[in-house]
Amino acid sequence: MSQPVEVFSLLTAFDVSLFRAGRHYKLYEKFGSHVVEHAGNSGVYFAVWAPNASQVSVTGNFNGWNPHMHLLHVRWDGSGIWEGFIPHIGIGEVYKYHIQSTNGEQLEKADPFALICELPPKTASIVGTTWYEWQDSNWISQRAQFNSLDKPMSVYEMHLGSWQRDPSDPERLLSYREIADRLVPYILETGFTHVEFLPVMEHPFYPSWGYQITGYFAASSRYGGPQDLMYLIEALHQHHIGVILDWVPSHYPGDAHGLHRFDGSCLYEHEDIRKGFHPDWKSYIFNYGRNEVRSFLISNALFWLDRYHVDGLRVDAVASMLYLDYSRNEGEWELNEFGGRENLEAVHFLKELNEAVYQHYPDVQTIAEESTSWPGVSKPTFSGGLGFGMKWMMGWMHDTLDYFKEDPINRSYHHHKLTFATVYAYHENFMLPLSHDEVVHGKHALLDKMPGDEWQKFANLRVLYLYMFTLTGTKLLFMGDEFAQKAEWNENKSLDWHLLEHAPHSGMLKFISQLNHTYKNQPALYQKAFLQEGFQWVEQGDDKNSVFAYLRKGYEEKDDLLIVLNLTPVVRQDFRMGVPKNGVWEEILNSDQLDFYGSGIVVSSYNSNTVHWMGFDQSIVMTLPPLGGLILKRKA
């Protein structure tokens, strides 16, 4: 005899109407599994959306995984929601939904709203809680100023499972708490303002790096439970370090226990394979035109901001969402209603997402990984934009790496690759990324992309970083690049921390620390990060010598900086450089310093003289170090 599931609901009629209208942004408070008191008993309330089901039951250890014992009740309102209360079970209970579709399919599905998932390769959900006694109120109260568009943002991008591992057991992943104890002092040492975690949501296939998600509301059990991840985030916050999460609303895998054909129908994805299947990743694309799906996704974005106190979301693969013909051949896609290739439903979703995020959390940032020339990605929705706070500057990344790969003897023929970015740099609020995608299998480590002997490789990489940090825009650097990891990134092993025993690598780490310190302490490098008036070329046409010079400007003239790059391995003596003001110009950072593994060609200061040069009435005569970058500031 089946044991009845008691009739009970956390959902009001208003909740259901919002859900069906695509406007319920806190579904995680209602759907999934929740420990509640009902009729004098403690138990768990379950709610799941499965409109194509003829029967839904909860199975688990508590009933021997019997699909006939605990049948949920379908709501009378046509919403397709099944729900009910099961007494005498609680936190830690392992469960799945057994779904019988209207066409007779028998499906075993994990809970789309589960807060905890079993450790892969197991696939069941676990009744959990996100209750945590947070101790980061000081950070939260000040977060707006740290996340502001006119404040420094230097992001350390990292993959939790391959940043560090247990030295005594290289196969063992560190827990969230172990990572916290190691990561916080390291970020303080290196000076980054934020960390960005590759997706922490539960994913069945580890080599997907987290980008093929099945548990959108669950922190990956590979590293611990929800409270352990909260401990890590809190530890960073307590030291004024922001946390950004990679978030993936673009696609999901076809694993049998996941969202794909959840109730025997294409519930979360499009029925039409031309819209519903992603050819690059062999995954499935959310149906952004379905109201309930938009409610699910936007609720998920707000969930991480709410329950986990994260400070920003980097939205993955936005370009793949915006275009109906993305990675598709002729005949594999269809035009939108206006005859264009834009995915109008995805555009609407992204605008609604950003409006919801900034309405509820105006002090966070959303960042788009978007590689095309789509206009207004980081412009407000009220002016026709998509509403993101920032956008990755993919064109800058590719042009810059193409330039630096060239032997210096050939760089004069590629001079424009470093000047072209400033033509369009102010069309968006750009973040300059040197990300994980540039150092994966087959692409070589950043150090290995640099030409020349060992010394030249390190010098090239240091001056590349100085260029990146002194250009307009915010910054992102992938883990390992800060000490010049030699090998390509491998998600199955720790970074090569032993390299820091060698002077070139320890010198690189010292340089990054000093570069971050300079970036954070010089207002001209961040106050006008997205404004044309924050940047001025001094020398952009010296292709013969491969020398570049530019000014960075803050709100006050006294903060202005002069940046000079010499991108050949030749020391340039008596090199005259125009300056905007007379006086003493001091080197505040030189990538060629000996303690950075440079050659030590350092001149502490230069006196200007009244020789008209490069359009300025004043100039200085400099010594430019080989493959070196300089930041100079006029002495007050």
XYZ file of C-alpha atoms in Angstrom:
636
model
C 0.000 0.000 0.000
C 1.371 3.416 -0.911
C 1.938 5.862 1.898
C 0.175 9.120 1.026
C 2.076 12.350 0.602
C 0.326 15.046 2.587
C -1.219 17.980 0.771
C 0.856 21.062 1.536
C 2.239 24.000 -0.447
C 4.658 26.858 -0.065
C 3.361 28.301 -3.326
C 0.710 30.980 -3.323
C -1.481 31.730 -6.302
C 0.615 34.865 -6.804
C 3.821 32.777 -6.845
C 2.360 30.568 -9.530
C 1.160 33.488 -11.633
C 4.596 35.122 -11.455
C 6.295 31.843 -12.358
C 4.059 31.338 -15.358
C 4.597 34.949 -16.444
C 8.371 34.574 -16.269
C 8.635 37.131 -13.473
C 9.303 35.042 -10.354
C 12.925 35.630 -9.466
C 13.153 33.736 -6.173
C 11.841 30.323 -7.112
C 14.492 28.713 -4.909
C 12.424 29.787 -1.901
C 9.509 27.659 -3.142
C 10.702 24.885 -5.465
C 12.982 21.994 -4.623
C 13.107 20.398 -1.186
C 12.521 22.358 2.026
C 12.496 21.142 5.612
C 9.278 22.463 7.172
C 6.875 21.818 10.038
C 3.385 20.687 9.060
C 0.569 19.370 11.228
C 2.934 19.007 14.147
C 5.490 16.968 12.207
C 8.874 17.871 10.783
C 9.428 16.735 7.242
C 10.288 17.836 3.725
C 8.153 19.704 1.228
C 8.891 18.927 -2.421
C 7.869 20.939 -5.469
C 8.842 20.285 -9.090
C 7.669 21.554 -12.474
C 6.758 18.708 -14.820
C 3.719 19.631 -16.943
C 4.092 16.656 -19.288
C 4.063 14.144 -16.430
C 1.174 11.838 -15.681
C 2.711 10.890 -12.328
C 5.585 12.161 -10.173
C 6.909 10.513 -7.044
C 9.816 11.033 -4.683
C 12.164 8.079 -4.290
C 15.049 7.677 -1.896
C 16.694 5.583 0.743
C 13.762 6.369 3.020
C 11.390 4.312 0.850
C 13.796 1.854 -0.753
C 13.673 3.841 -4.019
C 10.135 2.628 -4.539
C 8.410 4.851 -7.159
C 4.931 3.863 -5.951
C 5.115 4.936 -2.320
C 5.326 8.730 -2.271
C 3.302 10.224 -5.100
C 3.244 14.011 -5.354
C 0.040 15.933 -6.014
C -0.389 17.913 -9.195
C -1.704 21.425 -8.683
C -5.224 22.146 -9.875
C -4.254 25.402 -11.625
C -2.730 23.960 -14.799
C 0.772 25.124 -13.860
C 2.285 21.661 -14.199
C 3.691 21.847 -10.661
C 3.743 18.697 -8.521
C 4.156 19.066 -4.762
C 3.577 17.610 -1.329
C 4.885 17.040 2.185
C 6.609 13.878 3.402
C 6.892 13.708 7.200
C 9.742 12.292 9.285
C 12.570 12.902 6.810
C 15.021 15.803 6.812
C 18.456 17.228 6.065
C 20.769 14.747 4.386
C 18.042 12.655 2.787
C 19.070 11.380 -0.662
C 16.316 11.487 -3.280
C 15.260 11.698 -6.913
C 12.042 12.355 -8.759
C 10.524 9.406 -10.562
C 8.582 10.871 -13.464
C 6.149 9.027 -15.670
C 5.474 11.068 -18.776
C 2.159 11.252 -20.595
C 3.628 9.053 -23.340
C 4.613 6.367 -20.845
C 8.333 7.094 -20.362
C 9.781 6.276 -16.935
C 12.415 8.840 -15.923
C 14.698 9.215 -12.898
C 15.613 12.858 -12.466
C 17.675 14.883 -10.010
C 15.949 17.901 -8.509
C 16.612 21.015 -10.651
C 16.526 23.089 -7.449
C 18.602 20.742 -5.267
C 20.949 22.566 -2.894
C 23.290 19.563 -2.667
C 24.067 16.824 -5.169
C 25.715 13.485 -4.579
C 29.392 13.318 -5.349
C 29.775 12.396 -9.040
C 29.495 9.885 -10.611
C 26.480 9.425 -8.330
C 23.574 11.567 -9.475
C 20.926 11.861 -6.774
C 19.922 15.034 -4.948
C 20.287 15.618 -1.204
C 17.977 17.605 1.053
C 20.074 20.535 2.236
C 20.040 24.055 3.541
C 21.825 27.285 2.716
C 21.536 28.583 6.274
C 24.794 30.189 7.351
C 25.706 32.713 10.019
C 27.510 35.181 7.778
C 30.311 37.351 9.181
C 30.900 39.587 6.151
C 28.571 42.515 6.849
C 31.460 44.975 6.752
C 32.270 43.964 3.179
C 28.652 43.931 2.044
C 28.054 47.417 3.448
C 31.057 48.758 1.512
C 30.787 46.590 -1.583
C 29.379 49.322 -3.802
C 32.626 51.280 -3.679
C 34.795 48.221 -4.368
C 32.641 47.175 -7.334
C 32.198 50.648 -8.784
C 33.139 51.253 -12.407
C 35.633 53.924 -11.340
C 37.464 51.687 -8.864
C 40.248 49.178 -9.554
C 39.195 45.682 -10.542
C 41.976 43.155 -10.981
C 40.496 39.664 -11.202
C 42.296 36.395 -10.484
C 40.507 33.711 -12.518
C 40.830 30.229 -11.072
C 39.645 26.637 -11.272
C 39.187 25.256 -7.779
C 40.288 21.714 -8.525
C 43.594 22.514 -10.182
C 44.815 25.647 -8.411
C 46.435 23.671 -5.625
C 46.097 20.066 -4.547
C 47.230 18.139 -1.503
C 51.050 17.969 -1.851
C 51.076 14.593 -0.100
C 48.371 13.219 -2.401
C 48.270 15.020 -5.788
C 45.072 13.185 -6.723
C 43.129 14.650 -3.783
C 41.143 17.825 -4.350
C 41.361 20.398 -1.590
C 38.116 21.327 0.136
C 36.564 24.783 -0.018
C 37.855 25.414 3.510
C 41.375 24.227 2.729
C 41.396 26.446 -0.351
C 40.264 29.399 1.778
C 43.186 28.989 4.159
C 45.654 29.021 1.258
C 43.936 31.401 -1.149
C 43.303 34.397 1.107
C 46.974 35.033 2.007
C 47.977 34.408 -1.601
C 45.545 36.974 -2.989
C 46.663 39.453 -0.337
C 50.279 38.839 -1.377
C 49.628 39.183 -5.095
C 47.260 42.129 -4.728
C 44.274 41.101 -6.842
C 41.005 42.820 -5.912
C 38.660 39.960 -6.912
C 38.764 36.245 -7.582
C 36.640 34.611 -10.255
C 35.807 30.941 -9.902
C 35.164 28.830 -12.955
C 31.689 27.338 -12.416
C 31.236 25.930 -8.921
C 27.783 24.536 -9.719
C 27.496 20.753 -9.789
C 28.564 19.124 -13.038
C 28.868 15.410 -13.820
C 31.871 15.563 -16.189
C 34.937 16.991 -14.459
C 36.872 17.837 -17.680
C 34.036 20.206 -18.667
C 35.619 22.563 -16.082
C 32.116 23.166 -14.733
C 30.590 24.523 -17.931
C 28.227 21.536 -18.373
C 25.965 21.994 -15.360
C 23.302 19.654 -14.020
C 22.894 21.125 -10.507
C 22.309 24.824 -11.041
C 21.560 25.537 -7.370
C 24.145 23.170 -5.863
C 27.755 23.956 -5.063
C 29.898 21.086 -6.334
C 30.204 18.362 -3.706
C 33.742 17.626 -4.926
C 34.995 20.306 -2.539
C 32.460 20.134 0.299
C 28.998 21.390 1.132
C 27.211 24.729 0.739
C 28.457 26.092 4.047
C 32.032 25.228 3.114
C 31.812 27.326 -0.040
C 30.216 30.097 2.010
C 33.189 29.910 4.392
C 35.547 30.416 1.441
C 33.574 33.406 0.131
C 33.289 34.879 3.619
C 37.033 34.523 4.211
C 37.732 36.452 1.028
C 35.186 39.122 1.943
C 36.691 39.560 5.393
C 39.900 40.604 3.656
C 38.105 42.890 1.179
C 38.451 40.537 -1.761
C 35.445 40.305 -4.074
C 34.102 37.057 -5.539
C 32.800 36.578 -9.088
C 31.249 33.332 -10.291
C 31.158 32.019 -13.828
C 27.508 31.434 -14.690
C 26.258 29.401 -17.650
C 22.734 30.153 -18.909
C 23.656 29.271 -22.490
C 23.513 25.466 -22.507
C 23.431 22.301 -20.396
C 24.372 18.640 -20.962
C 22.134 15.772 -21.983
C 22.848 13.575 -18.954
C 19.865 11.385 -18.178
C 19.394 12.747 -14.638
C 19.589 16.408 -15.705
C 17.308 18.983 -17.307
C 17.254 17.438 -20.778
C 13.748 16.127 -21.630
C 12.986 16.518 -17.959
C 9.404 15.268 -18.039
C 9.623 13.396 -21.331
C 9.212 16.616 -23.289
C 11.601 19.416 -24.232
C 10.743 21.325 -21.089
C 13.803 23.518 -20.600
C 15.177 23.283 -24.156
C 13.667 23.993 -27.569
C 11.862 21.193 -29.349
C 13.324 22.479 -32.643
C 16.886 21.141 -32.824
C 17.899 24.213 -34.846
C 17.368 26.246 -31.677
C 17.673 23.606 -28.983
C 20.971 21.824 -29.675
C 24.450 23.338 -29.506
C 26.699 21.815 -32.196
C 29.990 22.951 -30.602
C 29.416 21.545 -27.145
C 26.912 18.769 -27.976
C 24.644 20.263 -25.349
C 21.152 21.703 -25.141
C 20.057 25.328 -25.308
C 17.545 26.856 -22.937
C 14.214 27.946 -24.396
C 14.430 31.642 -23.517
C 10.965 32.236 -24.943
C 9.354 30.038 -22.295
C 8.329 32.102 -19.300
C 8.951 29.403 -16.721
C 12.480 28.840 -18.055
C 13.303 32.532 -17.689
C 11.992 32.414 -14.122
C 14.266 29.422 -13.459
C 17.381 31.073 -14.882
C 16.936 34.515 -13.342
C 16.098 32.909 -9.996
C 19.332 30.978 -10.291
C 21.369 34.125 -10.919
C 19.814 35.847 -7.916
C 20.258 32.714 -5.793
C 24.061 32.952 -5.931
C 23.957 36.670 -5.181
C 21.507 36.142 -2.324
C 22.466 32.912 -0.589
C 26.190 32.909 -1.370
C 26.857 36.678 -1.188
C 28.790 36.687 -4.466
C 29.734 40.069 -5.894
C 29.364 39.458 -9.594
C 28.474 37.007 -12.337
C 30.572 36.474 -15.441
C 28.041 35.208 -17.984
C 29.538 32.577 -20.261
C 29.092 32.246 -24.030
C 26.809 35.235 -24.549
C 27.612 35.346 -28.269
C 26.235 31.824 -28.689
C 22.960 33.033 -27.182
C 22.597 36.159 -29.301
C 22.788 34.641 -32.785
C 20.522 31.988 -34.248
C 23.255 30.995 -36.716
C 26.044 30.711 -34.145
C 28.291 27.795 -35.271
C 25.594 26.654 -37.676
C 25.740 26.036 -41.402
C 23.189 27.182 -43.915
C 19.961 25.270 -43.449
C 20.691 24.530 -39.791
C 18.956 27.640 -38.477
C 15.978 29.820 -39.279
C 15.490 33.581 -39.449
C 13.719 35.455 -36.674
C 10.307 37.027 -37.269
C 11.928 40.132 -38.744
C 14.159 38.220 -41.123
C 17.337 38.604 -39.067
C 19.748 36.207 -37.391
C 19.399 37.687 -33.899
C 17.870 35.472 -31.229
C 15.227 37.907 -30.023
C 14.126 35.665 -27.172
C 17.687 35.470 -25.823
C 18.073 39.247 -26.166
C 14.903 39.756 -24.155
C 16.109 37.286 -21.527
C 19.521 38.939 -21.120
C 17.957 42.359 -20.692
C 15.485 41.018 -18.153
C 18.301 39.207 -16.337
C 20.426 42.315 -15.963
C 17.476 44.468 -14.944
C 16.580 41.949 -12.230
C 20.155 41.610 -10.969
C 20.775 45.348 -10.726
C 17.337 46.017 -9.251
C 17.929 43.558 -6.409
C 21.709 43.968 -6.079
C 22.797 47.343 -7.468
C 26.274 46.956 -5.967
C 27.299 43.857 -7.964
C 28.568 43.485 -11.526
C 27.505 41.314 -14.434
C 30.215 40.685 -17.013
C 29.542 39.315 -20.488
C 31.881 36.963 -22.270
C 30.835 38.162 -25.714
C 33.141 37.998 -28.708
C 31.257 39.827 -31.468
C 30.513 43.443 -32.317
C 26.978 43.310 -30.911
C 26.280 46.940 -29.954
C 25.624 48.063 -26.402
C 26.382 44.880 -24.493
C 27.435 46.939 -21.457
C 25.006 49.787 -21.987
C 21.784 50.201 -19.960
C 18.635 48.542 -21.229
C 16.809 51.867 -21.175
C 19.147 53.073 -23.923
C 18.810 49.891 -25.968
C 21.720 47.946 -24.475
C 21.805 44.480 -22.977
C 22.457 45.912 -19.528
C 25.704 44.197 -18.515
C 28.144 46.080 -16.314
C 31.168 45.025 -18.382
C 32.173 42.988 -21.407
C 35.292 40.940 -22.075
C 37.470 42.612 -24.729
C 38.190 39.538 -26.814
C 39.532 41.481 -29.787
C 42.175 43.129 -27.604
C 43.216 39.756 -26.216
C 43.654 38.165 -29.646
C 45.430 41.155 -31.222
C 47.741 41.573 -28.253
C 48.759 37.924 -28.107
C 49.246 37.855 -31.881
C 51.583 40.843 -31.564
C 53.588 39.451 -28.663
C 54.027 36.076 -30.393
C 55.982 37.848 -33.124
C 59.761 37.937 -32.948
C 60.687 41.545 -32.075
C 62.460 41.883 -35.409
C 59.059 41.521 -37.099
C 57.001 43.636 -34.714
C 57.366 46.794 -36.752
C 55.106 45.134 -39.350
C 52.399 44.445 -36.748
C 52.496 47.773 -34.919
C 48.786 48.425 -35.528
C 47.771 45.402 -33.474
C 48.592 47.332 -30.305
C 47.064 50.608 -31.425
C 43.866 49.347 -33.046
C 42.139 48.479 -29.768
C 41.987 52.121 -28.743
C 39.821 52.831 -31.797
C 36.899 50.937 -30.248
C 37.950 50.714 -26.591
C 35.250 53.110 -25.399
C 32.279 51.565 -27.177
C 31.799 49.282 -24.160
C 32.895 48.948 -20.540
C 35.674 46.530 -21.382
C 37.479 44.050 -19.166
C 40.846 42.966 -20.569
C 41.108 39.165 -20.161
C 44.032 36.803 -20.369
C 41.830 33.865 -19.497
C 41.884 30.092 -19.149
C 40.851 29.707 -22.793
C 44.248 31.038 -23.895
C 46.337 28.449 -22.032
C 44.398 25.214 -22.527
C 45.581 22.145 -24.419
C 47.145 23.044 -27.753
C 47.330 26.781 -27.129
C 50.537 26.892 -25.041
C 51.155 28.696 -21.779
C 51.479 32.482 -21.996
C 55.209 32.227 -21.311
C 55.572 29.703 -24.118
C 53.832 32.067 -26.561
C 56.575 34.639 -26.044
C 59.519 34.655 -28.483
C 63.233 34.562 -27.713
C 65.461 32.906 -25.142
C 64.424 32.402 -21.532
C 65.281 35.927 -20.435
C 63.429 37.454 -23.385
C 60.363 35.286 -22.785
C 60.067 36.543 -19.220
C 60.787 40.141 -20.222
C 58.128 39.966 -22.944
C 55.582 38.590 -20.501
C 56.315 41.269 -17.897
C 55.929 44.090 -20.391
C 52.742 42.480 -21.738
C 51.316 42.573 -18.218
C 52.408 46.172 -17.703
C 50.729 47.131 -20.971
C 47.552 45.310 -19.935
C 47.383 46.922 -16.496
C 48.029 50.435 -17.759
C 45.544 50.351 -20.623
C 41.959 51.458 -20.046
C 39.543 48.794 -18.795
C 39.500 46.357 -15.895
C 41.792 43.313 -15.759
C 41.562 39.523 -15.563
C 44.446 37.056 -15.335
C 44.179 33.271 -15.168
C 45.839 31.382 -12.335
C 49.430 30.378 -12.927
C 50.069 33.236 -15.317
C 51.058 35.405 -12.348
C 54.226 33.335 -11.892
C 54.648 32.316 -15.549
C 53.409 28.732 -15.471
C 55.357 26.897 -18.160
C 52.893 24.138 -18.970
C 49.446 24.436 -20.468
C 46.626 24.338 -17.948
C 45.588 20.818 -17.012
C 42.442 20.548 -14.887
C 43.644 17.206 -13.500
C 46.734 18.476 -11.704
C 47.897 21.319 -9.515
C 49.712 24.350 -10.843
C 53.498 23.963 -10.834
C 54.162 25.813 -7.602
C 57.700 24.441 -7.434
C 58.622 26.907 -10.199
C 58.664 29.655 -7.568
C 61.956 28.191 -6.356
C 63.525 29.671 -9.494
C 64.377 33.368 -9.868
C 62.564 34.072 -13.159
C 59.266 32.795 -11.750
C 59.594 34.306 -8.284
C 60.577 37.552 -9.994
C 57.410 37.403 -12.104
C 55.301 36.941 -8.975
C 57.007 39.930 -7.337
C 56.330 41.951 -10.473
C 52.625 41.046 -10.533
C 52.340 41.963 -6.861
C 53.972 45.328 -7.506
C 51.909 45.875 -10.648
C 48.666 45.223 -8.753
C 49.833 47.533 -5.983
C 50.576 50.282 -8.503
C 47.263 49.734 -10.290
C 45.290 50.005 -7.051
C 47.202 53.005 -5.738
C 47.354 55.169 -8.848
C 43.907 56.709 -9.536
C 44.795 57.478 -13.152
C 44.832 53.732 -13.874
C 41.211 53.152 -12.872
C 39.172 56.334 -12.394
C 38.411 56.784 -16.077
C 38.745 53.146 -17.044
C 35.983 53.297 -19.656
C 36.265 56.913 -20.798
C 38.117 58.282 -23.805
C 39.396 61.185 -21.732
C 41.264 58.745 -19.494
C 43.717 57.856 -22.275
C 45.921 59.857 -24.654
C 48.503 58.609 -27.093
C 51.907 60.264 -26.826
C 53.672 58.024 -29.334
C 51.699 55.521 -31.408
C 53.496 55.699 -34.751
C 57.055 54.604 -33.965
C 56.837 51.267 -35.723
C 60.555 51.391 -36.558
C 61.576 51.165 -32.895
C 58.416 49.389 -31.632
C 58.049 52.044 -28.949
C 54.647 53.051 -27.613
C 53.840 55.819 -25.138
C 50.563 57.061 -23.693
C 49.101 59.019 -20.832
C 46.581 57.707 -18.347
C 44.490 60.371 -16.651
C 42.508 60.486 -13.431
C 40.035 62.980 -12.073
C 42.903 65.232 -10.955
C 45.764 66.301 -13.191
C 48.361 65.614 -10.488
C 47.558 61.895 -10.762
C 48.311 61.593 -14.498
C 50.832 58.959 -15.560
C 53.115 58.439 -18.541
C 53.560 54.861 -19.758
C 56.390 53.955 -22.135
C 56.861 50.522 -23.747
C 59.966 49.382 -25.598
C 59.017 46.134 -27.313
C 62.377 45.171 -28.738
C 65.374 43.699 -26.854
C 67.436 46.823 -27.617
C 68.368 49.360 -24.942
C 67.376 52.778 -26.289
C 69.615 55.525 -24.952
C 68.820 59.228 -25.244
C 65.250 58.596 -26.359
C 63.345 61.858 -26.268
C 59.760 61.701 -25.030
C 57.219 64.498 -24.900
C 55.596 65.208 -21.527
C 52.561 67.346 -20.732
C 54.113 69.232 -17.791
C 57.522 70.485 -16.787
C 59.259 69.126 -13.695
C 60.736 65.881 -12.472
C 59.224 62.670 -13.858
C 59.872 59.701 -11.598
C 59.772 56.003 -12.426
C 57.179 54.426 -10.167
C 57.421 51.007 -11.832
C 59.948 49.505 -14.226
C 59.444 45.957 -15.512
C 63.220 45.623 -15.994
C 64.111 45.819 -12.292
C 66.612 43.215 -11.134
C 64.300 41.766 -8.497
C 61.799 41.028 -11.275
C 64.532 39.096 -13.171
C 65.108 42.106 -15.392
C 68.446 43.474 -16.576
C 68.373 46.325 -14.082
C 68.298 49.279 -16.448
C 66.542 51.624 -14.069
C 66.694 55.438 -13.956
C 64.927 56.831 -10.932
C 63.867 60.160 -12.444
C 64.088 62.515 -15.431
C 64.119 66.316 -15.500
C 62.093 67.893 -18.263
C 63.382 70.628 -20.530
C 61.686 73.066 -22.882
C 62.202 71.149 -26.100
C 58.981 70.862 -28.090
C 58.385 67.191 -28.868
C 55.451 64.989 -29.862
C 53.089 67.924 -29.602
C 54.177 68.897 -26.098
C 56.134 71.963 -25.038
C 58.209 69.898 -22.611
C 60.164 66.680 -23.066
C 62.512 64.324 -21.260
C 65.445 62.278 -22.538
C 65.046 58.683 -21.436
C 66.848 55.365 -21.308
C 64.416 52.653 -22.356
C 65.157 49.161 -21.017
C 65.054 46.196 -23.416
C 61.628 44.598 -23.708
C 60.649 46.867 -20.882
C 57.767 48.963 -19.691
C 57.886 52.090 -17.528
C 55.283 53.964 -15.523
C 56.296 57.545 -14.755
C 54.642 60.206 -12.657
C 55.411 63.881 -12.301
C 56.765 64.674 -8.862
C 54.406 66.984 -7.011
